[in-house]
Amino acid sequence: MVTKQEQERRVRDYRARQTVNDRRQRRQTRDSVIGGVLAAVVLFGGIGLLSLVQPPAAPEETAPPAASEPAASEPAAPESEVPDASLAEDRTWTGTMTLNGIDLGVELDAALAPQAVSSVLFDTQRDYYDGKTCHRLTTSEGFSVLQCGSVDGQGSGDPSFMYGPIENAPADDVYVEGTIAMARQGGNADSNGHQFFIVYGDTTIPADAAGGYTVIGQVTSGLDQLQEQVIANGTVDDQPDGAPAEPVTIDDFVLQ
């Protein structure tokens, strides 16, 4: 006989699959519309229309491809997956994040963002970031971020590692150069995960219904070198928001 707990689990799984399918359908519809617009631009030589393109979207973890995405009414992740906020000991952590051989000095403040810093610390301790990539670069004026740490290298989130709340978000929506902050799903304060973004130029990201984005710390050295060797190369196809033209790999990330 199927237990009540098993029935509830099946319902959750079904809703999760439905959510993923709905998102895929919306994405396909959106891509079709965008494709039609771009085709019209090319066909009619309407180069001026490109200026009407919306600015880059806020750093976001996209829906995971697996059907195991938690339903909205369920806890973000099992307690065993996300470390307790006390792991970071309410103190400042310093270390090095190495991207493409470039050493970035970093400083993370657990007093201001205990849950997020504890989670990043946990990931560094188990070498989660080693070999991961930075899949997204934005180059619009006033929106300058490099987003890293996707579970699949393409921006998907990890449904088994999601948490909240939003911590230490700037009240004025301005993320100053050197800021390191957590990416999340739009409108979902409990969807922080592994992904973070590095702000390489002062950037304004308007808060959404859930709030802003958790600032965990800052780059203290090496940002100039990153700008010269990675950012300056722009994106694939010179788009203002896309994959870096120079592929970026996280070689190592250590904190102490």
mmCIF file of C-alpha atoms in Angstrom:
data_model
loop_
_atom_site.group_PDB
_atom_site.id
_atom_site.type_symbol
_atom_site.label_atom_id
_atom_site.label_comp_id
_atom_site.label_asym_id
_atom_site.label_seq_id
_atom_site.Cartn_x
_atom_site.Cartn_y
_atom_site.Cartn_z
ATOM 1 C CA MET A 1 0.000 0.000 0.000
ATOM 2 C CA VAL A 2 1.293 3.438 -0.894
ATOM 3 C CA THR A 3 1.876 5.509 2.207
ATOM 4 C CA LYS A 4 0.733 9.091 2.630
ATOM 5 C CA GLN A 5 4.359 10.226 2.578
ATOM 6 C CA GLU A 6 4.941 8.426 -0.722
ATOM 7 C CA GLN A 7 1.811 9.968 -2.216
ATOM 8 C CA GLU A 8 2.951 13.436 -1.167
ATOM 9 C CA ARG A 9 6.398 12.807 -2.642
ATOM 10 C CA ARG A 10 4.850 11.752 -5.972
ATOM 11 C CA VAL A 11 2.727 14.881 -6.036
ATOM 12 C CA ARG A 12 5.793 17.039 -5.386
ATOM 13 C CA ASP A 13 7.727 15.267 -8.140
ATOM 14 C CA TYR A 14 4.835 15.707 -10.561
ATOM 15 C CA ARG A 15 4.573 19.421 -9.788
ATOM 16 C CA ALA A 16 8.312 19.808 -10.190
ATOM 17 C CA ARG A 17 8.200 18.179 -13.624
ATOM 18 C CA GLN A 18 5.274 20.359 -14.624
ATOM 19 C CA THR A 19 7.200 23.474 -13.534
ATOM 20 C CA VAL A 20 10.224 22.497 -15.609
ATOM 21 C CA ASN A 21 8.068 21.689 -18.642
ATOM 22 C CA ASP A 22 6.237 25.008 -18.346
ATOM 23 C CA ARG A 23 9.546 26.870 -18.185
ATOM 24 C CA ARG A 24 10.877 25.017 -21.196
ATOM 25 C CA GLN A 25 7.761 25.883 -23.189
ATOM 26 C CA ARG A 26 8.004 29.553 -22.201
ATOM 27 C CA ARG A 27 11.682 29.565 -23.134
ATOM 28 C CA GLN A 28 10.932 27.999 -26.540
ATOM 29 C CA THR A 29 8.219 30.573 -27.200
ATOM 30 C CA ARG A 30 10.555 33.393 -26.154
ATOM 31 C CA ASP A 31 13.364 32.079 -28.342
ATOM 32 C CA SER A 32 11.002 31.853 -31.314
ATOM 33 C CA VAL A 33 9.939 35.472 -30.853
ATOM 34 C CA ILE A 34 13.528 36.654 -30.467
ATOM 35 C CA GLY A 35 14.545 34.667 -33.519
ATOM 36 C CA GLY A 36 11.790 36.325 -35.553
ATOM 37 C CA VAL A 37 12.836 39.794 -34.431
ATOM 38 C CA LEU A 38 16.479 39.181 -35.247
ATOM 39 C CA ALA A 39 15.540 37.786 -38.641
ATOM 40 C CA ALA A 40 13.558 40.948 -39.359
ATOM 41 C CA VAL A 41 16.516 43.086 -38.316
ATOM 42 C CA VAL A 42 18.819 41.243 -40.682
ATOM 43 C CA LEU A 43 16.278 41.158 -43.508
ATOM 44 C CA PHE A 44 15.489 44.874 -43.450
ATOM 45 C CA GLY A 45 18.913 46.116 -42.416
ATOM 46 C CA GLY A 46 17.403 47.687 -39.307
ATOM 47 C CA ILE A 47 20.629 48.097 -37.402
ATOM 48 C CA GLY A 48 19.095 50.918 -35.397
ATOM 49 C CA LEU A 49 16.624 48.467 -33.877
ATOM 50 C CA LEU A 50 19.444 46.895 -31.890
ATOM 51 C CA SER A 51 19.512 49.920 -29.624
ATOM 52 C CA LEU A 52 16.076 48.903 -28.369
ATOM 53 C CA VAL A 53 17.323 45.624 -26.910
ATOM 54 C CA GLN A 54 16.784 45.419 -23.168
ATOM 55 C CA PRO A 55 19.847 45.717 -20.888
ATOM 56 C CA PRO A 56 21.287 42.471 -19.543
ATOM 57 C CA ALA A 57 19.169 40.576 -17.066
ATOM 58 C CA ALA A 58 20.265 40.336 -13.455
ATOM 59 C CA PRO A 59 22.600 37.474 -12.524
ATOM 60 C CA GLU A 60 20.322 34.478 -12.240
ATOM 61 C CA GLU A 61 20.473 30.748 -11.793
ATOM 62 C CA THR A 62 18.284 29.242 -14.497
ATOM 63 C CA ALA A 63 15.937 26.363 -13.874
ATOM 64 C CA PRO A 64 17.811 23.046 -13.737
ATOM 65 C CA PRO A 65 17.125 20.634 -16.580
ATOM 66 C CA ALA A 66 16.316 17.735 -14.265
ATOM 67 C CA ALA A 67 12.770 17.092 -13.092
ATOM 68 C CA SER A 68 13.935 17.077 -9.475
ATOM 69 C CA GLU A 69 13.552 20.844 -9.054
ATOM 70 C CA PRO A 70 11.825 21.474 -5.712
ATOM 71 C CA ALA A 71 8.252 22.718 -5.867
ATOM 72 C CA ALA A 72 7.751 26.275 -4.662
ATOM 73 C CA SER A 73 5.995 25.108 -1.508
ATOM 74 C CA GLU A 74 8.799 22.773 -0.520
ATOM 75 C CA PRO A 75 11.954 23.586 1.479
ATOM 76 C CA ALA A 76 14.712 24.899 -0.799
ATOM 77 C CA ALA A 77 16.978 21.934 -0.071
ATOM 78 C CA PRO A 78 17.490 19.171 2.479
ATOM 79 C CA GLU A 79 19.195 20.480 5.589
ATOM 80 C CA SER A 80 21.993 17.968 5.044
ATOM 81 C CA GLU A 81 22.935 19.643 1.732
ATOM 82 C CA VAL A 82 23.331 23.284 2.787
ATOM 83 C CA PRO A 83 25.702 24.004 5.675
ATOM 84 C CA ASP A 84 24.586 25.810 8.783
ATOM 85 C CA ALA A 85 25.231 29.558 8.854
ATOM 86 C CA SER A 86 27.568 29.043 11.814
ATOM 87 C CA LEU A 87 30.184 27.283 9.652
ATOM 88 C CA ALA A 88 31.808 30.602 8.677
ATOM 89 C CA GLU A 89 32.175 31.548 12.351
ATOM 90 C CA ASP A 90 30.894 35.087 11.899
ATOM 91 C CA ARG A 91 34.338 36.295 10.807
ATOM 92 C CA THR A 92 36.253 37.550 7.778
ATOM 93 C CA TRP A 93 37.740 34.961 5.441
ATOM 94 C CA THR A 94 40.566 35.742 3.053
ATOM 95 C CA GLY A 95 41.948 33.670 0.221
ATOM 96 C CA THR A 96 42.592 33.306 -3.481
ATOM 97 C CA MET A 97 40.321 32.576 -6.405
ATOM 98 C CA THR A 98 42.320 31.574 -9.480
ATOM 99 C CA LEU A 99 40.700 32.119 -12.888
ATOM 100 C CA ASN A 100 42.665 31.145 -16.014
ATOM 101 C CA GLY A 101 45.858 31.321 -13.992
ATOM 102 C CA ILE A 102 45.004 34.811 -12.664
ATOM 103 C CA ASP A 103 45.099 35.009 -8.878
ATOM 104 C CA LEU A 104 42.346 37.152 -7.411
ATOM 105 C CA GLY A 105 42.761 38.039 -3.766
ATOM 106 C CA VAL A 106 39.357 37.827 -2.069
ATOM 107 C CA GLU A 107 37.843 38.758 1.270
ATOM 108 C CA LEU A 108 34.483 37.380 2.419
ATOM 109 C CA ASP A 109 32.575 38.824 5.375
ATOM 110 C CA ALA A 110 30.602 36.204 7.279
ATOM 111 C CA ALA A 111 29.428 38.782 9.810
ATOM 112 C CA LEU A 112 27.353 40.450 7.086
ATOM 113 C CA ALA A 113 26.329 37.346 5.113
ATOM 114 C CA PRO A 114 26.709 34.317 7.403
ATOM 115 C CA GLN A 115 24.597 31.839 5.420
ATOM 116 C CA ALA A 116 26.010 32.684 2.003
ATOM 117 C CA VAL A 117 29.629 32.826 3.156
ATOM 118 C CA SER A 118 29.196 29.527 5.013
ATOM 119 C CA SER A 119 27.845 27.942 1.844
ATOM 120 C CA VAL A 120 30.692 29.261 -0.333
ATOM 121 C CA LEU A 121 33.204 28.195 2.304
ATOM 122 C CA PHE A 122 31.662 24.725 2.331
ATOM 123 C CA ASP A 123 31.981 24.546 -1.450
ATOM 124 C CA THR A 124 35.632 25.600 -1.366
ATOM 125 C CA GLN A 125 36.419 23.043 1.331
ATOM 126 C CA ARG A 126 35.098 20.223 -0.833
ATOM 127 C CA ASP A 127 36.719 21.632 -4.021
ATOM 128 C CA TYR A 128 33.353 22.128 -5.702
ATOM 129 C CA TYR A 129 34.552 25.132 -7.716
ATOM 130 C CA ASP A 130 37.723 23.540 -9.074
ATOM 131 C CA GLY A 131 37.247 23.086 -12.812
ATOM 132 C CA LYS A 132 33.931 24.954 -12.937
ATOM 133 C CA THR A 133 33.566 27.791 -15.428
ATOM 134 C CA CYS A 134 32.422 31.391 -15.672
ATOM 135 C CA HIS A 135 29.686 31.075 -18.266
ATOM 136 C CA ARG A 136 28.392 34.642 -18.488
ATOM 137 C CA LEU A 137 29.927 38.048 -19.128
ATOM 138 C CA THR A 138 28.030 41.331 -19.452
ATOM 139 C CA THR A 139 29.669 44.335 -21.086
ATOM 140 C CA SER A 140 26.982 47.032 -21.166
ATOM 141 C CA GLU A 141 27.836 50.381 -19.640
ATOM 142 C CA GLY A 142 26.790 50.290 -16.000
ATOM 143 C CA PHE A 143 26.293 46.530 -16.023
ATOM 144 C CA SER A 144 29.664 44.802 -15.689
ATOM 145 C CA VAL A 145 29.628 41.306 -14.215
ATOM 146 C CA LEU A 146 31.311 37.941 -14.713
ATOM 147 C CA GLN A 147 29.096 35.092 -13.453
ATOM 148 C CA CYS A 148 30.634 31.791 -12.370
ATOM 149 C CA GLY A 149 30.006 28.443 -10.686
ATOM 150 C CA SER A 150 27.158 26.914 -12.674
ATOM 151 C CA VAL A 151 26.643 23.211 -12.039
ATOM 152 C CA ASP A 152 26.647 22.466 -15.779
ATOM 153 C CA GLY A 153 28.722 25.353 -17.135
ATOM 154 C CA GLN A 154 25.699 26.835 -18.902
ATOM 155 C CA GLY A 155 23.924 28.683 -16.114
ATOM 156 C CA SER A 156 21.702 25.967 -14.651
ATOM 157 C CA GLY A 157 21.189 25.892 -10.912
ATOM 158 C CA ASP A 158 21.535 22.961 -8.539
ATOM 159 C CA PRO A 159 18.128 21.925 -7.105
ATOM 160 C CA SER A 160 19.775 20.115 -4.207
ATOM 161 C CA PHE A 161 21.647 23.222 -3.065
ATOM 162 C CA MET A 162 19.349 26.227 -2.704
ATOM 163 C CA TYR A 163 19.003 28.485 0.296
ATOM 164 C CA GLY A 164 18.041 31.894 1.658
ATOM 165 C CA PRO A 165 17.620 34.510 2.863
ATOM 166 C CA ILE A 166 19.057 37.421 0.907
ATOM 167 C CA GLU A 167 21.793 38.995 3.024
ATOM 168 C CA ASN A 168 23.737 42.253 2.836
ATOM 169 C CA ALA A 169 22.148 43.527 -0.383
ATOM 170 C CA PRO A 170 22.950 47.201 -1.129
ATOM 171 C CA ALA A 171 20.061 49.503 -0.296
ATOM 172 C CA ASP A 172 20.765 51.680 -3.358
ATOM 173 C CA ASP A 173 21.022 48.711 -5.789
ATOM 174 C CA VAL A 174 24.605 49.691 -6.656
ATOM 175 C CA TYR A 175 27.220 46.930 -6.664
ATOM 176 C CA VAL A 176 30.585 48.653 -6.661
ATOM 177 C CA GLU A 177 33.612 47.463 -8.601
ATOM 178 C CA GLY A 178 35.220 44.451 -6.944
ATOM 179 C CA THR A 179 32.025 43.204 -5.319
ATOM 180 C CA ILE A 180 31.427 39.454 -5.114
ATOM 181 C CA ALA A 181 27.734 38.565 -4.808
ATOM 182 C CA MET A 182 25.497 35.535 -5.141
ATOM 183 C CA ALA A 183 23.314 34.868 -8.183
ATOM 184 C CA ARG A 184 19.774 33.615 -7.663
ATOM 185 C CA GLN A 185 16.509 33.024 -9.494
ATOM 186 C CA GLY A 186 14.441 36.116 -10.163
ATOM 187 C CA GLY A 187 11.831 36.817 -7.508
ATOM 188 C CA ASN A 188 13.010 33.965 -5.260
ATOM 189 C CA ALA A 189 14.875 34.941 -2.095
ATOM 190 C CA ASP A 190 15.515 31.289 -1.235
ATOM 191 C CA SER A 191 17.283 30.347 -4.463
ATOM 192 C CA ASN A 192 20.893 31.230 -3.711
ATOM 193 C CA GLY A 193 23.161 28.368 -4.683
ATOM 194 C CA HIS A 194 26.690 27.808 -5.942
ATOM 195 C CA GLN A 195 26.753 30.613 -8.500
ATOM 196 C CA PHE A 196 28.320 33.977 -7.773
ATOM 197 C CA PHE A 197 29.227 37.019 -9.816
ATOM 198 C CA ILE A 198 32.230 39.308 -9.796
ATOM 199 C CA VAL A 199 31.535 42.989 -10.473
ATOM 200 C CA TYR A 200 34.399 44.409 -12.541
ATOM 201 C CA GLY A 201 32.872 47.885 -12.892
ATOM 202 C CA ASP A 202 30.278 49.766 -10.836
ATOM 203 C CA THR A 203 26.950 48.121 -11.654
ATOM 204 C CA THR A 204 23.327 48.928 -10.861
ATOM 205 C CA ILE A 205 20.981 45.941 -10.533
ATOM 206 C CA PRO A 206 17.444 46.961 -9.554
ATOM 207 C CA ALA A 207 15.981 44.876 -6.748
ATOM 208 C CA ASP A 208 13.097 42.624 -7.749
ATOM 209 C CA ALA A 209 10.125 41.394 -5.740
ATOM 210 C CA ALA A 210 12.447 39.302 -3.558
ATOM 211 C CA GLY A 211 14.977 42.071 -2.965
ATOM 212 C CA GLY A 212 18.583 42.522 -4.036
ATOM 213 C CA TYR A 213 21.520 40.138 -4.285
ATOM 214 C CA THR A 214 23.601 38.878 -1.389
ATOM 215 C CA VAL A 215 27.012 40.537 -1.253
ATOM 216 C CA ILE A 216 29.525 38.150 0.305
ATOM 217 C CA GLY A 217 32.723 40.132 -0.093
ATOM 218 C CA GLN A 218 35.127 41.717 -2.509
ATOM 219 C CA VAL A 219 38.109 41.175 -4.769
ATOM 220 C CA THR A 220 41.120 42.767 -3.093
ATOM 221 C CA SER A 221 43.734 42.214 -5.818
ATOM 222 C CA GLY A 222 44.110 40.944 -9.370
ATOM 223 C CA LEU A 223 40.989 42.577 -10.825
ATOM 224 C CA ASP A 224 43.022 44.698 -13.249
ATOM 225 C CA GLN A 225 44.695 41.595 -14.624
ATOM 226 C CA LEU A 226 41.320 39.886 -15.038
ATOM 227 C CA GLN A 227 40.024 42.906 -16.953
ATOM 228 C CA GLU A 228 43.060 42.956 -19.243
ATOM 229 C CA GLN A 229 43.255 39.241 -20.002
ATOM 230 C CA VAL A 230 39.594 38.179 -19.936
ATOM 231 C CA ILE A 231 37.100 41.031 -19.846
ATOM 232 C CA ALA A 232 38.823 43.039 -22.589
ATOM 233 C CA ASN A 233 38.242 40.169 -25.037
ATOM 234 C CA GLY A 234 34.476 40.646 -24.723
ATOM 235 C CA THR A 235 31.907 37.978 -25.428
ATOM 236 C CA VAL A 236 31.271 35.447 -28.145
ATOM 237 C CA ASP A 237 29.816 37.288 -31.170
ATOM 238 C CA ASP A 238 30.415 40.590 -29.338
ATOM 239 C CA GLN A 239 27.033 40.432 -27.636
ATOM 240 C CA PRO A 240 26.557 42.629 -24.516
ATOM 241 C CA ASP A 241 25.519 39.560 -22.523
ATOM 242 C CA GLY A 242 26.922 36.150 -23.347
ATOM 243 C CA ALA A 243 29.689 33.617 -22.949
ATOM 244 C CA PRO A 244 33.178 35.108 -22.565
ATOM 245 C CA ALA A 245 35.132 35.071 -25.830
ATOM 246 C CA GLU A 246 38.063 33.857 -23.732
ATOM 247 C CA PRO A 247 36.705 30.739 -21.943
ATOM 248 C CA VAL A 248 37.111 31.128 -18.188
ATOM 249 C CA THR A 249 37.837 28.243 -15.808
ATOM 250 C CA ILE A 250 38.079 28.364 -12.016
ATOM 251 C CA ASP A 251 41.429 26.686 -11.393
ATOM 252 C CA ASP A 252 41.227 26.896 -7.620
ATOM 253 C CA PHE A 253 39.348 28.662 -4.827
ATOM 254 C CA VAL A 254 40.736 28.564 -1.313
ATOM 255 C CA LEU A 255 39.745 30.415 1.869
ATOM 256 C CA GLN A 256 41.316 30.611 5.275
#
